[in-house]
Amino acid sequence: MSSKWTESDVPDQSGRLAIVTGANSGLGYETARVLAGAGATVVLAVRNTDKGEAAAAKIRELHPNAQLSVRRLDLSSLDSVRASADQLGAEHPRIDLLINNAGLMYTPSRELTADGFEMQFGTNHLGHFALTGLLLPNLLPVRGSRVVVVSSMAHNIRAAIHFDNLAWEHGYDRIAAYGQSKLANLMFAYELSRKLAAADAETIAVAAHPGMSDTELFRELPFPVSLGFKLTAPLIAQKAADGALPTLRAATDPNAVSGDYYGPAGLGEVKGPPRRVRSSRQSRDEDIAARLWTVSEELTGVSYPV
């Protein structure tokens, strides 16, 4: 493989089944596009199925033989997550890749999910935690299967797991709340990796982050930061297609091992080709991760088969 890992380094994915959450736009769309082009059967798991069908149509224009389907998934509702997992699990007894990509960023005011969780934590972390646990039985028997969790550089920006204030009932701070959710994503990936290894499972768990990528997520940046980003994005941010490369490497690189974390190789991990990177010390705290896992099982009602 080249020293600068690109889309062309994705191995043949023929015969593999990949589920990508939030695949109708941005990083998720680019991830689905590349996987489909490499021969994978790809499920676009999205909240808005009309947008999902439009994204699938765009991919088919590029790859007429692409094997695609669109399924509804609202990560802000555990009922929707369970219904989606039931459908996906029944349709696809064998799952090779589960890519937990979808997310919300910087919701301006404190909002709650259908189950009463703070929206960013509930969607970004708890929704994916529940989905992964419910689908894991379909991954465990599959040799080479992977769970990929998309985190963010924000896991280290004013981020902590506020066990006494997970719903941000006191002093909502959208930047800190987003940081908490992305820190939770990473801790989930690492703890899942440890549990899979302890069970001698065929499945591995890998994490990734896109650096600073010009996607729809940045529409919720606080003003005037949003204005500054729009003006400087061509200089400081990379395109969504490049931002998806760490996810794609985590999902397909034959040399990836469980617990790896991929991000851009450039200065500050803002942009550049994907490589293994190191996350914050806090994200690697096994005691906090174990506590978060227990709390996540209690909040979602989902217990893992490992």
PDB file of C-alpha atoms in Angstrom:
ATOM      1  CA  MET A   1       0.000   0.000   0.000  1.00  0.00           C
ATOM      2  CA  SER A   2       1.108   3.582  -0.602  1.00  0.00           C
ATOM      3  CA  SER A   3       2.505   5.687   2.255  1.00  0.00           C
ATOM      4  CA  LYS A   4      -0.398   8.090   1.737  1.00  0.00           C
ATOM      5  CA  TRP A   5      -3.393   5.821   2.161  1.00  0.00           C
ATOM      6  CA  THR A   6      -6.213   6.678  -0.264  1.00  0.00           C
ATOM      7  CA  GLU A   7      -9.494   5.271  -1.533  1.00  0.00           C
ATOM      8  CA  SER A   8      -7.553   3.114  -3.983  1.00  0.00           C
ATOM      9  CA  ASP A   9      -6.012   1.257  -1.032  1.00  0.00           C
ATOM     10  CA  VAL A  10      -9.380  -0.116   0.081  1.00  0.00           C
ATOM     11  CA  PRO A  11      -9.210  -3.867  -0.569  1.00  0.00           C
ATOM     12  CA  ASP A  12     -11.878  -5.676  -2.544  1.00  0.00           C
ATOM     13  CA  GLN A  13     -15.037  -5.781  -0.414  1.00  0.00           C
ATOM     14  CA  SER A  14     -17.011  -8.242  -2.538  1.00  0.00           C
ATOM     15  CA  GLY A  15     -19.157 -10.540  -0.440  1.00  0.00           C
ATOM     16  CA  ARG A  16     -19.084  -8.241   2.586  1.00  0.00           C
ATOM     17  CA  LEU A  17     -22.115  -6.609   4.182  1.00  0.00           C
ATOM     18  CA  ALA A  18     -21.618  -3.139   5.646  1.00  0.00           C
ATOM     19  CA  ILE A  19     -24.070  -1.030   7.641  1.00  0.00           C
ATOM     20  CA  VAL A  20     -23.255   2.680   7.758  1.00  0.00           C
ATOM     21  CA  THR A  21     -25.255   4.948  10.032  1.00  0.00           C
ATOM     22  CA  GLY A  22     -25.890   8.496   8.844  1.00  0.00           C
ATOM     23  CA  ALA A  23     -24.956   7.524   5.287  1.00  0.00           C
ATOM     24  CA  ASN A  24     -27.146  10.074   3.498  1.00  0.00           C
ATOM     25  CA  SER A  25     -24.584  12.907   3.646  1.00  0.00           C
ATOM     26  CA  GLY A  26     -21.082  13.954   4.637  1.00  0.00           C
ATOM     27  CA  LEU A  27     -18.664  11.391   5.999  1.00  0.00           C
ATOM     28  CA  GLY A  28     -21.273   8.635   6.037  1.00  0.00           C
ATOM     29  CA  TYR A  29     -22.152   9.136   2.400  1.00  0.00           C
ATOM     30  CA  GLU A  30     -18.494   9.117   1.345  1.00  0.00           C
ATOM     31  CA  THR A  31     -17.876   5.975   3.393  1.00  0.00           C
ATOM     32  CA  ALA A  32     -20.846   4.210   1.807  1.00  0.00           C
ATOM     33  CA  ARG A  33     -19.810   5.374  -1.663  1.00  0.00           C
ATOM     34  CA  VAL A  34     -16.309   3.945  -1.394  1.00  0.00           C
ATOM     35  CA  LEU A  35     -17.404   0.664   0.170  1.00  0.00           C
ATOM     36  CA  ALA A  36     -20.054   0.162  -2.515  1.00  0.00           C
ATOM     37  CA  GLY A  37     -17.521   0.959  -5.214  1.00  0.00           C
ATOM     38  CA  ALA A  38     -15.211  -1.672  -3.742  1.00  0.00           C
ATOM     39  CA  GLY A  39     -17.931  -4.314  -4.048  1.00  0.00           C
ATOM     40  CA  ALA A  40     -19.553  -4.357  -0.613  1.00  0.00           C
ATOM     41  CA  THR A  41     -23.291  -4.624  -0.114  1.00  0.00           C
ATOM     42  CA  VAL A  42     -24.061  -1.451   1.824  1.00  0.00           C
ATOM     43  CA  VAL A  43     -27.027  -0.593   4.017  1.00  0.00           C
ATOM     44  CA  LEU A  44     -27.582   3.136   4.439  1.00  0.00           C
ATOM     45  CA  ALA A  45     -29.099   3.382   7.926  1.00  0.00           C
ATOM     46  CA  VAL A  46     -30.593   6.873   8.099  1.00  0.00           C
ATOM     47  CA  ARG A  47     -33.211   8.892   9.949  1.00  0.00           C
ATOM     48  CA  ASN A  48     -34.650  10.408   6.758  1.00  0.00           C
ATOM     49  CA  THR A  49     -35.199   7.665   4.190  1.00  0.00           C
ATOM     50  CA  ASP A  50     -35.982  10.129   1.381  1.00  0.00           C
ATOM     51  CA  LYS A  51     -32.517  11.611   1.794  1.00  0.00           C
ATOM     52  CA  GLY A  52     -31.134   8.105   2.062  1.00  0.00           C
ATOM     53  CA  GLU A  53     -32.712   7.085  -1.238  1.00  0.00           C
ATOM     54  CA  ALA A  54     -31.325  10.217  -2.872  1.00  0.00           C
ATOM     55  CA  ALA A  55     -27.857   9.345  -1.590  1.00  0.00           C
ATOM     56  CA  ALA A  56     -28.213   5.776  -2.864  1.00  0.00           C
ATOM     57  CA  ALA A  57     -29.221   7.110  -6.274  1.00  0.00           C
ATOM     58  CA  LYS A  58     -26.075   9.268  -6.390  1.00  0.00           C
ATOM     59  CA  ILE A  59     -23.918   6.269  -5.570  1.00  0.00           C
ATOM     60  CA  ARG A  60     -25.613   4.195  -8.288  1.00  0.00           C
ATOM     61  CA  GLU A  61     -24.838   6.938 -10.809  1.00  0.00           C
ATOM     62  CA  LEU A  62     -21.163   6.412  -9.991  1.00  0.00           C
ATOM     63  CA  HIS A  63     -21.375   2.640  -9.571  1.00  0.00           C
ATOM     64  CA  PRO A  64     -24.329   1.228 -11.541  1.00  0.00           C
ATOM     65  CA  ASN A  65     -23.826  -2.251 -10.092  1.00  0.00           C
ATOM     66  CA  ALA A  66     -23.725  -1.062  -6.483  1.00  0.00           C
ATOM     67  CA  GLN A  67     -25.646  -3.242  -4.038  1.00  0.00           C
ATOM     68  CA  LEU A  68     -27.449  -0.772  -1.785  1.00  0.00           C
ATOM     69  CA  SER A  69     -30.448  -0.606   0.489  1.00  0.00           C
ATOM     70  CA  VAL A  70     -31.875   2.126   2.679  1.00  0.00           C
ATOM     71  CA  ARG A  71     -33.289   1.451   6.133  1.00  0.00           C
ATOM     72  CA  ARG A  72     -34.712   3.837   8.702  1.00  0.00           C
ATOM     73  CA  LEU A  73     -32.770   4.374  11.914  1.00  0.00           C
ATOM     74  CA  ASP A  74     -33.426   7.158  14.418  1.00  0.00           C
ATOM     75  CA  LEU A  75     -30.664   6.953  16.990  1.00  0.00           C
ATOM     76  CA  SER A  76     -32.457   9.416  19.249  1.00  0.00           C
ATOM     77  CA  SER A  77     -35.165   6.813  19.972  1.00  0.00           C
ATOM     78  CA  LEU A  78     -34.415   3.445  21.548  1.00  0.00           C
ATOM     79  CA  ASP A  79     -37.681   2.105  20.126  1.00  0.00           C
ATOM     80  CA  SER A  80     -36.451   3.018  16.643  1.00  0.00           C
ATOM     81  CA  VAL A  81     -33.033   1.508  17.349  1.00  0.00           C
ATOM     82  CA  ARG A  82     -34.619  -1.759  18.458  1.00  0.00           C
ATOM     83  CA  ALA A  83     -36.970  -1.864  15.469  1.00  0.00           C
ATOM     84  CA  SER A  84     -34.088  -1.134  13.085  1.00  0.00           C
ATOM     85  CA  ALA A  85     -31.861  -3.753  14.711  1.00  0.00           C
ATOM     86  CA  ASP A  86     -34.643  -6.339  14.501  1.00  0.00           C
ATOM     87  CA  GLN A  87     -35.107  -5.618  10.797  1.00  0.00           C
ATOM     88  CA  LEU A  88     -31.406  -5.468   9.969  1.00  0.00           C
ATOM     89  CA  GLY A  89     -30.617  -8.568  11.986  1.00  0.00           C
ATOM     90  CA  ALA A  90     -33.358 -10.561  10.269  1.00  0.00           C
ATOM     91  CA  GLU A  91     -32.384  -9.371   6.790  1.00  0.00           C
ATOM     92  CA  HIS A  92     -28.659  -9.862   7.293  1.00  0.00           C
ATOM     93  CA  PRO A  93     -27.717 -12.862   9.456  1.00  0.00           C
ATOM     94  CA  ARG A  94     -24.094 -12.141   8.531  1.00  0.00           C
ATOM     95  CA  ILE A  95     -22.749  -8.612   9.091  1.00  0.00           C
ATOM     96  CA  ASP A  96     -19.124  -7.844   8.277  1.00  0.00           C
ATOM     97  CA  LEU A  97     -18.969  -4.127   9.071  1.00  0.00           C
ATOM     98  CA  LEU A  98     -20.966  -1.912  11.393  1.00  0.00           C
ATOM     99  CA  ILE A  99     -19.847   1.692  11.014  1.00  0.00           C
ATOM    100  CA  ASN A 100     -21.235   3.939  13.738  1.00  0.00           C
ATOM    101  CA  ASN A 101     -20.882   7.266  11.952  1.00  0.00           C
ATOM    102  CA  ALA A 102     -24.066   9.301  12.482  1.00  0.00           C
ATOM    103  CA  GLY A 103     -24.064  12.135  14.962  1.00  0.00           C
ATOM    104  CA  LEU A 104     -25.231  15.520  16.121  1.00  0.00           C
ATOM    105  CA  MET A 105     -22.941  18.421  16.931  1.00  0.00           C
ATOM    106  CA  TYR A 106     -23.372  21.509  19.110  1.00  0.00           C
ATOM    107  CA  THR A 107     -27.166  21.531  19.445  1.00  0.00           C
ATOM    108  CA  PRO A 108     -27.820  25.196  20.357  1.00  0.00           C
ATOM    109  CA  SER A 109     -30.060  24.519  23.341  1.00  0.00           C
ATOM    110  CA  ARG A 110     -30.554  21.570  25.640  1.00  0.00           C
ATOM    111  CA  GLU A 111     -32.746  19.024  23.884  1.00  0.00           C
ATOM    112  CA  LEU A 112     -33.805  15.557  24.977  1.00  0.00           C
ATOM    113  CA  THR A 113     -34.175  12.325  23.048  1.00  0.00           C
ATOM    114  CA  ALA A 114     -37.424  10.369  23.043  1.00  0.00           C
ATOM    115  CA  ASP A 115     -36.084   8.521  26.083  1.00  0.00           C
ATOM    116  CA  GLY A 116     -35.095  11.618  28.042  1.00  0.00           C
ATOM    117  CA  PHE A 117     -31.347  11.619  27.358  1.00  0.00           C
ATOM    118  CA  GLU A 118     -29.398  14.757  26.446  1.00  0.00           C
ATOM    119  CA  MET A 119     -29.605  14.799  22.656  1.00  0.00           C
ATOM    120  CA  GLN A 120     -25.904  14.631  21.768  1.00  0.00           C
ATOM    121  CA  PHE A 121     -25.018  11.978  24.343  1.00  0.00           C
ATOM    122  CA  GLY A 122     -28.208  10.034  23.642  1.00  0.00           C
ATOM    123  CA  THR A 123     -27.767  10.050  19.866  1.00  0.00           C
ATOM    124  CA  ASN A 124     -24.003   9.924  19.415  1.00  0.00           C
ATOM    125  CA  HIS A 125     -23.244   7.419  22.160  1.00  0.00           C
ATOM    126  CA  LEU A 126     -26.270   5.649  23.633  1.00  0.00           C
ATOM    127  CA  GLY A 127     -28.031   5.091  20.305  1.00  0.00           C
ATOM    128  CA  HIS A 128     -24.932   3.515  18.810  1.00  0.00           C
ATOM    129  CA  PHE A 129     -24.210   1.560  22.006  1.00  0.00           C
ATOM    130  CA  ALA A 130     -27.676   0.012  21.817  1.00  0.00           C
ATOM    131  CA  LEU A 131     -27.515  -0.647  18.069  1.00  0.00           C
ATOM    132  CA  THR A 132     -24.126  -2.340  18.327  1.00  0.00           C
ATOM    133  CA  GLY A 133     -25.194  -4.540  21.209  1.00  0.00           C
ATOM    134  CA  LEU A 134     -28.334  -5.651  19.394  1.00  0.00           C
ATOM    135  CA  LEU A 135     -26.479  -6.433  16.146  1.00  0.00           C
ATOM    136  CA  LEU A 136     -23.341  -7.929  17.669  1.00  0.00           C
ATOM    137  CA  PRO A 137     -24.675 -11.511  17.500  1.00  0.00           C
ATOM    138  CA  ASN A 138     -24.703 -11.108  13.704  1.00  0.00           C
ATOM    139  CA  LEU A 139     -21.055  -9.989  13.692  1.00  0.00           C
ATOM    140  CA  LEU A 140     -19.492 -12.359  16.214  1.00  0.00           C
ATOM    141  CA  PRO A 141     -19.491 -15.509  14.019  1.00  0.00           C
ATOM    142  CA  VAL A 142     -18.067 -13.619  11.023  1.00  0.00           C
ATOM    143  CA  ARG A 143     -14.322 -13.898  10.596  1.00  0.00           C
ATOM    144  CA  GLY A 144     -12.788 -10.451  10.074  1.00  0.00           C
ATOM    145  CA  SER A 145     -15.889  -8.558  11.138  1.00  0.00           C
ATOM    146  CA  ARG A 146     -15.463  -5.074  12.601  1.00  0.00           C
ATOM    147  CA  VAL A 147     -17.252  -2.413  14.547  1.00  0.00           C
ATOM    148  CA  VAL A 148     -15.986   1.058  13.669  1.00  0.00           C
ATOM    149  CA  VAL A 149     -16.837   3.972  15.939  1.00  0.00           C
ATOM    150  CA  VAL A 150     -16.383   7.510  14.619  1.00  0.00           C
ATOM    151  CA  SER A 151     -15.210   9.907  17.301  1.00  0.00           C
ATOM    152  CA  SER A 152     -13.755  13.407  17.024  1.00  0.00           C
ATOM    153  CA  MET A 153     -10.899  15.646  18.095  1.00  0.00           C
ATOM    154  CA  ALA A 154     -13.573  17.102  20.378  1.00  0.00           C
ATOM    155  CA  HIS A 155     -13.125  14.091  22.678  1.00  0.00           C
ATOM    156  CA  ASN A 156     -10.338  16.178  24.195  1.00  0.00           C
ATOM    157  CA  ILE A 157     -12.023  19.612  24.189  1.00  0.00           C
ATOM    158  CA  ARG A 158     -13.673  20.458  27.515  1.00  0.00           C
ATOM    159  CA  ALA A 159     -14.673  16.804  27.634  1.00  0.00           C
ATOM    160  CA  ALA A 160     -15.419  14.547  30.578  1.00  0.00           C
ATOM    161  CA  ILE A 161     -18.026  11.938  31.461  1.00  0.00           C
ATOM    162  CA  HIS A 162     -20.318  13.788  33.854  1.00  0.00           C
ATOM    163  CA  PHE A 163     -21.885  10.816  35.608  1.00  0.00           C
ATOM    164  CA  ASP A 164     -23.726  13.143  37.985  1.00  0.00           C
ATOM    165  CA  ASN A 165     -25.080  15.268  35.123  1.00  0.00           C
ATOM    166  CA  LEU A 166     -25.267  13.093  31.994  1.00  0.00           C
ATOM    167  CA  ALA A 167     -28.494  14.778  30.871  1.00  0.00           C
ATOM    168  CA  TRP A 168     -27.026  18.255  31.413  1.00  0.00           C
ATOM    169  CA  GLU A 169     -29.895  19.307  33.634  1.00  0.00           C
ATOM    170  CA  HIS A 170     -27.555  21.795  35.278  1.00  0.00           C
ATOM    171  CA  GLY A 171     -25.612  24.363  33.237  1.00  0.00           C
ATOM    172  CA  TYR A 172     -25.980  23.090  29.683  1.00  0.00           C
ATOM    173  CA  ASP A 173     -22.855  23.722  27.616  1.00  0.00           C
ATOM    174  CA  ARG A 174     -23.178  22.521  24.035  1.00  0.00           C
ATOM    175  CA  ILE A 175     -19.431  22.310  23.415  1.00  0.00           C
ATOM    176  CA  ALA A 176     -18.788  20.326  26.598  1.00  0.00           C
ATOM    177  CA  ALA A 177     -21.861  18.160  25.923  1.00  0.00           C
ATOM    178  CA  TYR A 178     -20.570  17.326  22.446  1.00  0.00           C
ATOM    179  CA  GLY A 179     -17.126  16.615  23.874  1.00  0.00           C
ATOM    180  CA  GLN A 180     -18.679  14.244  26.399  1.00  0.00           C
ATOM    181  CA  SER A 181     -20.497  12.359  23.651  1.00  0.00           C
ATOM    182  CA  LYS A 182     -17.367  11.943  21.508  1.00  0.00           C
ATOM    183  CA  LEU A 183     -15.279  10.942  24.513  1.00  0.00           C
ATOM    184  CA  ALA A 184     -17.964   8.360  25.248  1.00  0.00           C
ATOM    185  CA  ASN A 185     -17.679   7.096  21.657  1.00  0.00           C
ATOM    186  CA  LEU A 186     -13.962   6.462  22.092  1.00  0.00           C
ATOM    187  CA  MET A 187     -14.282   4.877  25.523  1.00  0.00           C
ATOM    188  CA  PHE A 188     -17.015   2.623  24.157  1.00  0.00           C
ATOM    189  CA  ALA A 189     -14.788   1.494  21.274  1.00  0.00           C
ATOM    190  CA  TYR A 190     -11.867   0.749  23.593  1.00  0.00           C
ATOM    191  CA  GLU A 191     -13.985  -1.076  26.172  1.00  0.00           C
ATOM    192  CA  LEU A 192     -15.705  -3.096  23.435  1.00  0.00           C
ATOM    193  CA  SER A 193     -12.276  -3.998  22.067  1.00  0.00           C
ATOM    194  CA  ARG A 194     -11.202  -5.275  25.483  1.00  0.00           C
ATOM    195  CA  LYS A 195     -14.368  -7.327  25.943  1.00  0.00           C
ATOM    196  CA  LEU A 196     -14.093  -8.851  22.465  1.00  0.00           C
ATOM    197  CA  ALA A 197     -10.470  -9.787  23.086  1.00  0.00           C
ATOM    198  CA  ALA A 198     -11.336 -11.365  26.430  1.00  0.00           C
ATOM    199  CA  ALA A 199     -13.973 -13.462  24.665  1.00  0.00           C
ATOM    200  CA  ASP A 200     -11.541 -14.500  21.880  1.00  0.00           C
ATOM    201  CA  ALA A 201     -14.073 -13.120  19.413  1.00  0.00           C
ATOM    202  CA  GLU A 202     -13.574 -12.956  15.648  1.00  0.00           C
ATOM    203  CA  THR A 203     -14.875  -9.371  15.718  1.00  0.00           C
ATOM    204  CA  ILE A 204     -12.660  -6.363  16.417  1.00  0.00           C
ATOM    205  CA  ALA A 205     -13.517  -2.781  17.414  1.00  0.00           C
ATOM    206  CA  VAL A 206     -11.666   0.143  15.845  1.00  0.00           C
ATOM    207  CA  ALA A 207     -12.144   3.909  16.171  1.00  0.00           C
ATOM    208  CA  ALA A 208     -11.504   6.846  13.854  1.00  0.00           C
ATOM    209  CA  HIS A 209     -11.856  10.595  13.626  1.00  0.00           C
ATOM    210  CA  PRO A 210     -12.099  12.809  10.513  1.00  0.00           C
ATOM    211  CA  GLY A 211     -10.003  15.752  11.649  1.00  0.00           C
ATOM    212  CA  MET A 212     -11.609  18.977  10.555  1.00  0.00           C
ATOM    213  CA  SER A 213     -13.857  18.159   7.620  1.00  0.00           C
ATOM    214  CA  ASP A 214     -16.236  20.431   5.754  1.00  0.00           C
ATOM    215  CA  THR A 215     -19.561  18.671   6.384  1.00  0.00           C
ATOM    216  CA  GLU A 216     -23.088  19.576   7.411  1.00  0.00           C
ATOM    217  CA  LEU A 217     -22.201  18.982  11.063  1.00  0.00           C
ATOM    218  CA  PHE A 218     -20.584  22.381  11.192  1.00  0.00           C
ATOM    219  CA  ARG A 219     -23.894  24.108  10.507  1.00  0.00           C
ATOM    220  CA  GLU A 220     -24.461  24.228  14.264  1.00  0.00           C
ATOM    221  CA  LEU A 221     -21.170  25.900  15.169  1.00  0.00           C
ATOM    222  CA  PRO A 222     -21.716  28.902  17.462  1.00  0.00           C
ATOM    223  CA  PHE A 223     -21.716  32.262  15.711  1.00  0.00           C
ATOM    224  CA  PRO A 224     -19.255  33.880  14.899  1.00  0.00           C
ATOM    225  CA  VAL A 225     -17.241  30.634  14.808  1.00  0.00           C
ATOM    226  CA  SER A 226     -19.535  29.317  12.066  1.00  0.00           C
ATOM    227  CA  LEU A 227     -18.865  32.400   9.945  1.00  0.00           C
ATOM    228  CA  GLY A 228     -15.142  32.065  10.484  1.00  0.00           C
ATOM    229  CA  PHE A 229     -15.273  28.401   9.513  1.00  0.00           C
ATOM    230  CA  LYS A 230     -17.159  29.145   6.298  1.00  0.00           C
ATOM    231  CA  LEU A 231     -14.564  31.738   5.329  1.00  0.00           C
ATOM    232  CA  THR A 232     -11.519  29.647   6.205  1.00  0.00           C
ATOM    233  CA  ALA A 233     -12.756  26.118   5.444  1.00  0.00           C
ATOM    234  CA  PRO A 234     -11.033  25.965   2.033  1.00  0.00           C
ATOM    235  CA  LEU A 235      -7.721  26.558   3.810  1.00  0.00           C
ATOM    236  CA  ILE A 236      -8.007  24.706   7.110  1.00  0.00           C
ATOM    237  CA  ALA A 237     -10.503  21.909   6.482  1.00  0.00           C
ATOM    238  CA  GLN A 238     -10.469  18.909   4.188  1.00  0.00           C
ATOM    239  CA  LYS A 239     -13.264  17.687   1.974  1.00  0.00           C
ATOM    240  CA  ALA A 240     -15.707  15.132   3.310  1.00  0.00           C
ATOM    241  CA  ALA A 241     -14.221  12.492   0.997  1.00  0.00           C
ATOM    242  CA  ASP A 242     -10.839  12.973   2.678  1.00  0.00           C
ATOM    243  CA  GLY A 243     -12.396  13.143   6.132  1.00  0.00           C
ATOM    244  CA  ALA A 244     -13.920   9.704   5.546  1.00  0.00           C
ATOM    245  CA  LEU A 245     -10.545   8.077   4.881  1.00  0.00           C
ATOM    246  CA  PRO A 246      -9.706   7.365   8.558  1.00  0.00           C
ATOM    247  CA  THR A 247     -13.056   5.582   8.894  1.00  0.00           C
ATOM    248  CA  LEU A 248     -12.430   3.609   5.719  1.00  0.00           C
ATOM    249  CA  ARG A 249      -8.957   2.616   6.844  1.00  0.00           C
ATOM    250  CA  ALA A 250     -10.302   1.536  10.223  1.00  0.00           C
ATOM    251  CA  ALA A 251     -12.943  -0.511   8.414  1.00  0.00           C
ATOM    252  CA  THR A 252     -10.833  -2.165   5.721  1.00  0.00           C
ATOM    253  CA  ASP A 253      -7.078  -2.043   6.366  1.00  0.00           C
ATOM    254  CA  PRO A 254      -5.972  -5.682   6.775  1.00  0.00           C
ATOM    255  CA  ASN A 255      -3.322  -4.520   9.253  1.00  0.00           C
ATOM    256  CA  ALA A 256      -5.757  -2.807  11.614  1.00  0.00           C
ATOM    257  CA  VAL A 257      -6.040  -4.414  15.032  1.00  0.00           C
ATOM    258  CA  SER A 258      -8.676  -4.126  17.701  1.00  0.00           C
ATOM    259  CA  GLY A 259      -8.334  -0.936  19.712  1.00  0.00           C
ATOM    260  CA  ASP A 260      -6.649   1.028  16.931  1.00  0.00           C
ATOM    261  CA  TYR A 261      -7.572   4.690  16.468  1.00  0.00           C
ATOM    262  CA  TYR A 262      -7.147   6.352  13.068  1.00  0.00           C
ATOM    263  CA  GLY A 263      -7.048  10.036  12.181  1.00  0.00           C
ATOM    264  CA  PRO A 264      -5.388  12.481   9.764  1.00  0.00           C
ATOM    265  CA  ALA A 265      -1.596  12.510   9.691  1.00  0.00           C
ATOM    266  CA  GLY A 266      -1.201  16.277   9.300  1.00  0.00           C
ATOM    267  CA  LEU A 267      -0.294  18.891  11.894  1.00  0.00           C
ATOM    268  CA  GLY A 268      -2.697  18.695  14.815  1.00  0.00           C
ATOM    269  CA  GLU A 269      -4.537  15.849  13.055  1.00  0.00           C
ATOM    270  CA  VAL A 270      -6.686  18.458  11.318  1.00  0.00           C
ATOM    271  CA  LYS A 271      -6.195  17.090   7.817  1.00  0.00           C
ATOM    272  CA  GLY A 272      -4.040  14.704   5.846  1.00  0.00           C
ATOM    273  CA  PRO A 273      -3.897  11.012   4.958  1.00  0.00           C
ATOM    274  CA  PRO A 274      -5.113   8.568   7.607  1.00  0.00           C
ATOM    275  CA  ARG A 275      -2.780   6.871  10.062  1.00  0.00           C
ATOM    276  CA  ARG A 276      -2.862   5.446  13.557  1.00  0.00           C
ATOM    277  CA  VAL A 277      -3.111   8.237  16.113  1.00  0.00           C
ATOM    278  CA  ARG A 278      -3.200   8.418  19.907  1.00  0.00           C
ATOM    279  CA  SER A 279      -6.190   9.661  21.864  1.00  0.00           C
ATOM    280  CA  SER A 280      -6.241  11.521  25.171  1.00  0.00           C
ATOM    281  CA  ARG A 281      -5.118   9.898  28.403  1.00  0.00           C
ATOM    282  CA  GLN A 282      -8.631  10.309  29.766  1.00  0.00           C
ATOM    283  CA  SER A 283     -10.110   8.298  26.878  1.00  0.00           C
ATOM    284  CA  ARG A 284      -7.887   5.367  27.842  1.00  0.00           C
ATOM    285  CA  ASP A 285      -8.960   5.309  31.491  1.00  0.00           C
ATOM    286  CA  GLU A 286     -10.258   1.742  31.900  1.00  0.00           C
ATOM    287  CA  ASP A 287     -12.058   2.414  35.175  1.00  0.00           C
ATOM    288  CA  ILE A 288     -14.130   5.249  33.740  1.00  0.00           C
ATOM    289  CA  ALA A 289     -14.789   3.211  30.591  1.00  0.00           C
ATOM    290  CA  ALA A 290     -16.041   0.258  32.633  1.00  0.00           C
ATOM    291  CA  ARG A 291     -18.344   2.539  34.629  1.00  0.00           C
ATOM    292  CA  LEU A 292     -19.624   4.164  31.430  1.00  0.00           C
ATOM    293  CA  TRP A 293     -20.333   0.716  29.982  1.00  0.00           C
ATOM    294  CA  THR A 294     -22.378  -0.288  33.021  1.00  0.00           C
ATOM    295  CA  VAL A 295     -24.325   2.978  32.961  1.00  0.00           C
ATOM    296  CA  SER A 296     -24.923   2.628  29.212  1.00  0.00           C
ATOM    297  CA  GLU A 297     -26.329  -0.876  29.648  1.00  0.00           C
ATOM    298  CA  GLU A 298     -28.623   0.387  32.408  1.00  0.00           C
ATOM    299  CA  LEU A 299     -29.850   3.394  30.418  1.00  0.00           C
ATOM    300  CA  THR A 300     -30.457   1.498  27.171  1.00  0.00           C
ATOM    301  CA  GLY A 301     -31.542  -1.841  28.599  1.00  0.00           C
ATOM    302  CA  VAL A 302     -29.146  -3.539  26.162  1.00  0.00           C
ATOM    303  CA  SER A 303     -26.748  -6.187  27.492  1.00  0.00           C
ATOM    304  CA  TYR A 304     -23.894  -7.431  25.348  1.00  0.00           C
ATOM    305  CA  PRO A 305     -23.269 -11.089  24.486  1.00  0.00           C
ATOM    306  CA  VAL A 306     -19.568 -10.722  25.420  1.00  0.00           C
TER     307      VAL A 306
END
